[in-house]
Amino acid sequence: MRDDRNKWPSPVLNDATRGDATRGEPTSAETETVSGLNITLSRIKLQRQVWVSGTSALQRFKCHSWPSITPGFKQAQAYSVCLRRDRVLLVNGTLMKDGWDAQLDLAITEVSDSYYVFKLVGENSLAVLRRGTEISLTTPSASAMRKLFGYDVVLYRTAEIEFCLHIDRANAESFWAHLVESIDNLA
Amino acid sequence: MHMSRTHAGVQVNTDACFNFEFDGKTLQGCEGDTIASALLANGVVVIGRGFKYHRPRGVWGSWTEEPNAIVQVTLNKRTLPNCLATTTLLETGMQVKSVNAFPSAAFDIKGGLNLLRRWLGAGFYYKTFMWPNWHLFEPMIRKMAGLGAVSEQCFDDYVSDQLHETCDVLVVGAGPAGLVAARTAAEAGESVWLVDDHHTLGATHFYHEFIEGVAARSWIATQLTAIIAAGATVYSSTTAFGIYDHQLVGLMQLQGFAQAPRLIRLRASRIILATGAIDRPLLFRNNDLPGIFSQSAALDYLSNYGVSVGKRVGLASVHNADQVHDVFAKHAIEVVALNPQDEALSAIGRKQIQSVNTSTARESVDALVVCGGLTPTIHLWSHQQGGLRWQKNIHAFVPNREQAPAGLFVVGAAAGIYTLEDALSDAVHVAIGRASTPNLAAVSIPMPSAKTQNRDSQWIDVQHDVTVKDVDVAVQENYASVEHVKRYTTLGMAVDQGKTSNMLGLAALADKQKVSIPEVGITTFRPPFVPVPLVTYGGQHTHLHSKPPKRLVLEPTHRALNAALCEYGGWLRPGWYGDGRMDEHVQQEVLMTREQAGILDASALGKIEVMGPDARNFLNFVYYNRLDNLQPGHIRYGFMLTEGGSVYDDGVVWCMDEHRFLVSCSSSHVAGVEQLLESWRQDGNNPNQIYVHNATSQWATITVTGPKALDIVNALPLPIELNMAEFKHMRFLEATYQNHTLRIARVSFSGEISFELSVPTTQALMLWNDLLRIGKPLQAGPLGLEAMSVMRAEKGYIIVGKDTDGETMPHDLGFTGPRANKTAAFVGDRSLHTKTAQSSSRRQWVGFTVPKDQPMIPVGAHLVNGGDKPKSIGVVTSSYFSPTLQQPIALGLLEAGALRLGEQVSVWHMGQQSRAKVVSPCFYDVSGARLHAG
Amino acid sequence: MQQFPCPFCGERDEREFHFLAEAGKERPNTTVSIDDETWARYLYKQRNEKGEVQEIWMHLTCREVFLLKRHSVTMAVSESVSLRQGC
Ligand SMILES: [Zn+2]
């Protein structure tokens, strides 16, 4: 095998340890931040993320889709985002037991460590998103899942010109670079 | 040479002049000039040489239709070949070089080829260089025929920005019809985009002095102001180069010389093409001489750049000749009127035109302006298979509005409307979506045919040096279809893609075949309309973005431990630890693991949870192996097959409880397996009873493997103590580690006792550090994937995709049970019983050995049967030097291999043959005593 | 670049979709004996029609599997129905 340790630079985003709320560590401290023309990209940490799947999942949780504004985000309260016909992403919710809940007919998996979460704020946020896919505020969608720069992301709106992105942590490094490059291309 | 401008053109600022170079000579140009306009202003007429015969070539057009003026340009140490002189904006200090010419355009030592052209006719390349082998001739041809030298520079910053946009109406082209259409639509409240490929908007119009009673330039300015005021988005230097499915338009936005253009993918509900028309050349003897210009180009250079193409100019035009005459006269240019249909018309001159012959006289001229008709620019229309119709009075194919592609409209000259008044009123109607039937019969334009004499010096495609004679020859040789003639003669295949030559070629073909042009038909236009750099399509997905690997949470830790990071199945993972020679580290890591223990980052392993009341039956269906009897706490190894019966993936399945299973597939197949599960779930099963959660990234997995593995794991701060007698091979349990869930699975890929320890990803570092700290005094340390790969080969375990191919079935690998005994349906089941699947000569999984002192068998080597013509009967898929056995070992697939154990086979590699012994694929711990120790 | 309507998400561009199969292929019951011909028809035979076609696609982001009716020449899309909405 070829040794590519020098081909791929060390990751910019790096956290081997997430702040643990149970030990009184900060959980939503902003770490990495990049600013550009009327835009700020930052990495944020959320307290908890859980997938809940089932035929009743969408009704059970007041579920946000595109482009509705997710109010819970600002107050760091619990909110949920619609991913699929039968799956929601619960953010900052109560602790739930992983597995099949036979009472509620729900499949539950904690994914707090699966995602990196980024926030885009500013007038040019949509211009950055439009570099990654066809997207507009006038085309609603029941699901917050999209391909952006070819990557699967959860994308939703948290304020008028503020967006939140969840990306599988294994792809976060290159996805972050796409966002930074797009910010550089703003003009 | 000195600057000669008749007046300041609107596009050029004659107060801002600067130096540039052409073939080493210093010249002056002005702000707003293209390279072509500046060269003409300096009196440079010969700009290049023809592709095949190296005849001198000058500028013909003034924009993208230019077939000749390809130059190579260097600016600020950046060199680009293949720049079109007519569209490239001139900048201070540009060094412009002619191409196809050595040492310079004016003096070309290959010009002698011109004398050979009797022998270089249609199909010349095909006929001559076929024998004995094209490759013998290729280097010479390539050297002679290249369009400039490829720069060895690599522009790392040459990366295109890409944007996705939408609008109601896109108008392509900012001529009068386009301006009116854009204004009307914008003022009707639609979101409008207006784009034009020129550097200055509205500069394409130079035929009329007045439009709607107003001076043309102020009319254009008024329209643009109104369009912008109505909220439209307006871009110059922006080419609509293609229309793709569902009204997606590719827009290329230039960013300056040697800068990657921006790509805008614009989705428009309606697309209005106002792309104008292109002048056709006229066929007569020596019509390729430098100094012969298209009528529109001559007017463009005059009105926009203040450059006159000559002082005494011949004019042979079938369209608007009087008007052009007046314009030239106004600028004190002497005009010699010529009859374009004159059978005796011919040009005379060596490097450039000096005079013209007609049937009555010989006129000396310094330029010749011609127009052989107009061809509506219908490329974009044709990209979406818009219907065409032959309009007889103007001798042109025009868009047929009754066969319009969805959302596509065309106005102005592109629609064949050649009177301004009709074009403007039609554009208004189209812009607001109203039906309009413009009058196309108002103008008549004849189409002069090629002269009967001197057919080998009447040029149709001046860049590819295709003459009327070449078309004649093609027809004589029975090339009937227009598409075949195009390819045989290379007509219309030059960089301009036939913008000028296409119709002339069709006419010559029709003429020779004695049929009408519509009967000949038309070749297909495909995107892009102009050359688009490939990086523009790729956008950011280049360099390190082209296929980035997935990254491990522990990557910084591995780097700190001096790991070599390699790509394995889309992940960047430690191959081995340490600098220098890989082999030594790998051998050492194998021995460490076999004797003590190795600690491996296995986080990339798939962790897909399958839950719900039907989960068990569902997995029993998608897996080859039985899973209906898997007990909670147990793990089973199994294959996933394709419906064709071949092995798609291998992995282990955990039963966590009756309604919850964990699919631990191989790390490179996670996305594929998840997709497969999801498609079977929704197609043929009850999706409300099965849920698939891919939690691969939620869990980091660290494998501890080797005789000391138990001691290491038991030294972790855990509430339990593992006991091998109870915690058997292929079992798992959950424990708590530092307040977090820890999953411990006893599975093995090395052949030693192994524990896969999984924690939530953010806890991985803590676990890794604990394990390394505990392992150190026991001489256990980090283990890379290369050593693991050697150990699994010693044990005879496969890697799907490396040791298997698209034909490998589970019974080829020795897994025959389910095929024989499983009663429930499973994916691929029936395919395991076809004639092919039952064949006795299937390639089966075996091992190979060679004597200790012989070299390793190369991976990819073929196993062959004897005889004069050896035939492949198998292939070597894995090969290593086994540090455990101290000898080379190999694995592979061999026809009826299971029956050949103990036999010698021939190994063929790169023409060399050697011998190897066929053995069982398991070289190590055959009884499994180490694995099952307890 | 085409746009397909995911029955759940709505219109998205083709980069988010994956073709699975031509519609109308029912998996034979493999627990009973099936002749080679029946299995081969299910596994390999493609209609590959010119004109109106019915296909099964997956929306990769939301994983919806659905029936797509479209025209293989004009690329016009006429309908999309979730597989679980009964089709
Ligand atoms: Zn969808």
PDB file of N, CA and C in Angstrom, chain B residues 658-705:
ATOM      1  N   GLU B 658     -34.309  -9.977  20.262  1.00  0.00           N
ATOM      2  CA  GLU B 658     -35.162 -10.588  19.262  1.00  0.00           C
ATOM      3  C   GLU B 658     -35.508  -9.621  18.128  1.00  0.00           C
ATOM      4  N   HIS B 659     -35.560  -8.308  18.453  1.00  0.00           N
ATOM      5  CA  HIS B 659     -35.960  -7.312  17.459  1.00  0.00           C
ATOM      6  C   HIS B 659     -34.839  -6.363  17.076  1.00  0.00           C
ATOM      7  N   ARG B 660     -33.632  -6.765  17.360  1.00  0.00           N
ATOM      8  CA  ARG B 660     -32.527  -5.844  17.091  1.00  0.00           C
ATOM      9  C   ARG B 660     -31.272  -6.633  16.712  1.00  0.00           C
ATOM     10  N   PHE B 661     -30.745  -6.325  15.530  1.00  0.00           N
ATOM     11  CA  PHE B 661     -29.545  -7.003  15.023  1.00  0.00           C
ATOM     12  C   PHE B 661     -28.532  -5.950  14.579  1.00  0.00           C
ATOM     13  N   LEU B 662     -27.279  -6.332  14.618  1.00  0.00           N
ATOM     14  CA  LEU B 662     -26.235  -5.424  14.158  1.00  0.00           C
ATOM     15  C   LEU B 662     -25.498  -6.084  12.995  1.00  0.00           C
ATOM     16  N   VAL B 663     -25.517  -5.409  11.855  1.00  0.00           N
ATOM     17  CA  VAL B 663     -24.818  -5.919  10.674  1.00  0.00           C
ATOM     18  C   VAL B 663     -23.450  -5.255  10.625  1.00  0.00           C
ATOM     19  N   SER B 664     -22.416  -6.044  10.867  1.00  0.00           N
ATOM     20  CA  SER B 664     -21.063  -5.503  10.833  1.00  0.00           C
ATOM     21  C   SER B 664     -20.425  -5.912   9.512  1.00  0.00           C
ATOM     22  N   CYS B 665     -20.722  -5.126   8.485  1.00  0.00           N
ATOM     23  CA  CYS B 665     -20.233  -5.463   7.143  1.00  0.00           C
ATOM     24  C   CYS B 665     -18.821  -4.921   6.974  1.00  0.00           C
ATOM     25  N   SER B 666     -18.181  -5.243   5.850  1.00  0.00           N
ATOM     26  CA  SER B 666     -16.812  -4.772   5.670  1.00  0.00           C
ATOM     27  C   SER B 666     -16.813  -3.269   5.442  1.00  0.00           C
ATOM     28  N   SER B 667     -15.719  -2.638   5.858  1.00  0.00           N
ATOM     29  CA  SER B 667     -15.694  -1.174   5.939  1.00  0.00           C
ATOM     30  C   SER B 667     -15.879  -0.507   4.589  1.00  0.00           C
ATOM     31  N   SER B 668     -15.454  -1.163   3.509  1.00  0.00           N
ATOM     32  CA  SER B 668     -15.568  -0.510   2.211  1.00  0.00           C
ATOM     33  C   SER B 668     -16.971  -0.641   1.622  1.00  0.00           C
ATOM     34  N   HIS B 669     -17.816  -1.479   2.230  1.00  0.00           N
ATOM     35  CA  HIS B 669     -19.127  -1.748   1.638  1.00  0.00           C
ATOM     36  C   HIS B 669     -20.294  -1.181   2.426  1.00  0.00           C
ATOM     37  N   VAL B 670     -20.021  -0.335   3.400  1.00  0.00           N
ATOM     38  CA  VAL B 670     -21.097   0.107   4.289  1.00  0.00           C
ATOM     39  C   VAL B 670     -22.227   0.798   3.516  1.00  0.00           C
ATOM     40  N   ALA B 671     -21.857   1.750   2.668  1.00  0.00           N
ATOM     41  CA  ALA B 671     -22.893   2.494   1.944  1.00  0.00           C
ATOM     42  C   ALA B 671     -23.688   1.563   1.038  1.00  0.00           C
ATOM     43  N   GLY B 672     -22.975   0.662   0.374  1.00  0.00           N
ATOM     44  CA  GLY B 672     -23.639  -0.263  -0.539  1.00  0.00           C
ATOM     45  C   GLY B 672     -24.563  -1.224   0.180  1.00  0.00           C
ATOM     46  N   VAL B 673     -24.096  -1.768   1.302  1.00  0.00           N
ATOM     47  CA  VAL B 673     -24.909  -2.715   2.065  1.00  0.00           C
ATOM     48  C   VAL B 673     -26.153  -2.021   2.603  1.00  0.00           C
ATOM     49  N   GLU B 674     -25.965  -0.802   3.103  1.00  0.00           N
ATOM     50  CA  GLU B 674     -27.106  -0.071   3.636  1.00  0.00           C
ATOM     51  C   GLU B 674     -28.146   0.159   2.529  1.00  0.00           C
ATOM     52  N   GLN B 675     -27.666   0.510   1.360  1.00  0.00           N
ATOM     53  CA  GLN B 675     -28.576   0.749   0.242  1.00  0.00           C
ATOM     54  C   GLN B 675     -29.303  -0.533  -0.168  1.00  0.00           C
ATOM     55  N   LEU B 676     -28.545  -1.633  -0.161  1.00  0.00           N
ATOM     56  CA  LEU B 676     -29.143  -2.925  -0.500  1.00  0.00           C
ATOM     57  C   LEU B 676     -30.233  -3.309   0.497  1.00  0.00           C
ATOM     58  N   LEU B 677     -29.926  -3.127   1.780  1.00  0.00           N
ATOM     59  CA  LEU B 677     -30.903  -3.442   2.820  1.00  0.00           C
ATOM     60  C   LEU B 677     -32.146  -2.572   2.646  1.00  0.00           C
ATOM     61  N   GLU B 678     -31.922  -1.291   2.389  1.00  0.00           N
ATOM     62  CA  GLU B 678     -33.041  -0.358   2.266  1.00  0.00           C
ATOM     63  C   GLU B 678     -33.895  -0.697   1.039  1.00  0.00           C
ATOM     64  N   SER B 679     -33.278  -1.078  -0.068  1.00  0.00           N
ATOM     65  CA  SER B 679     -34.099  -1.369  -1.243  1.00  0.00           C
ATOM     66  C   SER B 679     -34.883  -2.666  -1.072  1.00  0.00           C
ATOM     67  N   TRP B 680     -34.278  -3.705  -0.429  1.00  0.00           N
ATOM     68  CA  TRP B 680     -35.041  -4.936  -0.177  1.00  0.00           C
ATOM     69  C   TRP B 680     -36.141  -4.700   0.856  1.00  0.00           C
ATOM     70  N   ARG B 681     -35.828  -3.816   1.814  1.00  0.00           N
ATOM     71  CA  ARG B 681     -36.822  -3.518   2.859  1.00  0.00           C
ATOM     72  C   ARG B 681     -38.104  -2.952   2.249  1.00  0.00           C
ATOM     73  N   GLN B 682     -37.940  -2.025   1.307  1.00  0.00           N
ATOM     74  CA  GLN B 682     -39.120  -1.348   0.770  1.00  0.00           C
ATOM     75  C   GLN B 682     -39.720  -2.056  -0.434  1.00  0.00           C
ATOM     76  N   ASP B 683     -38.955  -2.949  -1.026  1.00  0.00           N
ATOM     77  CA  ASP B 683     -39.424  -3.628  -2.221  1.00  0.00           C
ATOM     78  C   ASP B 683     -39.513  -5.122  -1.905  1.00  0.00           C
ATOM     79  N   GLY B 684     -40.675  -5.556  -1.500  1.00  0.00           N
ATOM     80  CA  GLY B 684     -40.849  -6.982  -1.248  1.00  0.00           C
ATOM     81  C   GLY B 684     -40.983  -7.336   0.221  1.00  0.00           C
ATOM     82  N   ASN B 685     -40.755  -6.367   1.106  1.00  0.00           N
ATOM     83  CA  ASN B 685     -40.934  -6.629   2.533  1.00  0.00           C
ATOM     84  C   ASN B 685     -41.842  -5.550   3.118  1.00  0.00           C
ATOM     85  N   ASN B 686     -42.232  -5.710   4.367  1.00  0.00           N
ATOM     86  CA  ASN B 686     -43.084  -4.704   4.991  1.00  0.00           C
ATOM     87  C   ASN B 686     -42.200  -3.678   5.700  1.00  0.00           C
ATOM     88  N   PRO B 687     -42.049  -2.495   5.111  1.00  0.00           N
ATOM     89  CA  PRO B 687     -41.100  -1.516   5.664  1.00  0.00           C
ATOM     90  C   PRO B 687     -41.518  -1.002   7.037  1.00  0.00           C
ATOM     91  N   ASN B 688     -42.765  -1.210   7.411  1.00  0.00           N
ATOM     92  CA  ASN B 688     -43.204  -0.730   8.721  1.00  0.00           C
ATOM     93  C   ASN B 688     -42.801  -1.682   9.850  1.00  0.00           C
ATOM     94  N   GLN B 689     -42.230  -2.813   9.468  1.00  0.00           N
ATOM     95  CA  GLN B 689     -41.822  -3.803  10.475  1.00  0.00           C
ATOM     96  C   GLN B 689     -40.299  -3.956  10.528  1.00  0.00           C
ATOM     97  N   ILE B 690     -39.604  -3.172   9.708  1.00  0.00           N
ATOM     98  CA  ILE B 690     -38.138  -3.286   9.625  1.00  0.00           C
ATOM     99  C   ILE B 690     -37.556  -1.873   9.527  1.00  0.00           C
ATOM    100  N   TYR B 691     -36.552  -1.572  10.323  1.00  0.00           N
ATOM    101  CA  TYR B 691     -35.892  -0.274  10.216  1.00  0.00           C
ATOM    102  C   TYR B 691     -34.391  -0.465  10.183  1.00  0.00           C
ATOM    103  N   VAL B 692     -33.744   0.294   9.316  1.00  0.00           N
ATOM    104  CA  VAL B 692     -32.306   0.143   9.106  1.00  0.00           C
ATOM    105  C   VAL B 692     -31.608   1.439   9.520  1.00  0.00           C
ATOM    106  N   HIS B 693     -30.800   1.403  10.552  1.00  0.00           N
ATOM    107  CA  HIS B 693     -30.057   2.584  11.017  1.00  0.00           C
ATOM    108  C   HIS B 693     -28.563   2.344  10.844  1.00  0.00           C
ATOM    109  N   ASN B 694     -27.965   3.098   9.976  1.00  0.00           N
ATOM    110  CA  ASN B 694     -26.526   2.953   9.777  1.00  0.00           C
ATOM    111  C   ASN B 694     -25.783   3.803  10.817  1.00  0.00           C
ATOM    112  N   ALA B 695     -25.348   3.162  11.862  1.00  0.00           N
ATOM    113  CA  ALA B 695     -24.705   3.885  12.968  1.00  0.00           C
ATOM    114  C   ALA B 695     -23.190   3.711  12.949  1.00  0.00           C
ATOM    115  N   THR B 696     -22.649   3.502  11.763  1.00  0.00           N
ATOM    116  CA  THR B 696     -21.203   3.250  11.645  1.00  0.00           C
ATOM    117  C   THR B 696     -20.366   4.346  12.307  1.00  0.00           C
ATOM    118  N   SER B 697     -20.758   5.601  12.074  1.00  0.00           N
ATOM    119  CA  SER B 697     -19.933   6.695  12.602  1.00  0.00           C
ATOM    120  C   SER B 697     -20.149   6.967  14.078  1.00  0.00           C
ATOM    121  N   GLN B 698     -21.200   6.383  14.626  1.00  0.00           N
ATOM    122  CA  GLN B 698     -21.482   6.603  16.043  1.00  0.00           C
ATOM    123  C   GLN B 698     -20.498   5.844  16.930  1.00  0.00           C
ATOM    124  N   TRP B 699     -19.963   4.745  16.408  1.00  0.00           N
ATOM    125  CA  TRP B 699     -19.125   3.853  17.210  1.00  0.00           C
ATOM    126  C   TRP B 699     -17.717   3.752  16.661  1.00  0.00           C
ATOM    127  N   ALA B 700     -16.767   3.892  17.560  1.00  0.00           N
ATOM    128  CA  ALA B 700     -15.380   3.611  17.198  1.00  0.00           C
ATOM    129  C   ALA B 700     -15.060   2.219  17.714  1.00  0.00           C
ATOM    130  N   THR B 701     -14.285   1.478  16.923  1.00  0.00           N
ATOM    131  CA  THR B 701     -13.978   0.102  17.317  1.00  0.00           C
ATOM    132  C   THR B 701     -12.469  -0.095  17.357  1.00  0.00           C
ATOM    133  N   ILE B 702     -12.009  -0.626  18.442  1.00  0.00           N
ATOM    134  CA  ILE B 702     -10.585  -0.941  18.563  1.00  0.00           C
ATOM    135  C   ILE B 702     -10.456  -2.433  18.835  1.00  0.00           C
ATOM    136  N   THR B 703      -9.663  -3.087  18.004  1.00  0.00           N
ATOM    137  CA  THR B 703      -9.501  -4.532  18.124  1.00  0.00           C
ATOM    138  C   THR B 703      -8.216  -4.840  18.886  1.00  0.00           C
ATOM    139  N   VAL B 704      -8.349  -5.684  19.880  1.00  0.00           N
ATOM    140  CA  VAL B 704      -7.161  -6.174  20.586  1.00  0.00           C
ATOM    141  C   VAL B 704      -7.049  -7.643  20.233  1.00  0.00           C
ATOM    142  N   THR B 705      -5.920  -8.040  19.647  1.00  0.00           N
ATOM    143  CA  THR B 705      -5.821  -9.411  19.158  1.00  0.00           C
ATOM    144  C   THR B 705      -4.456 -10.007  19.470  1.00  0.00           C
TER     145      THR B 705
END
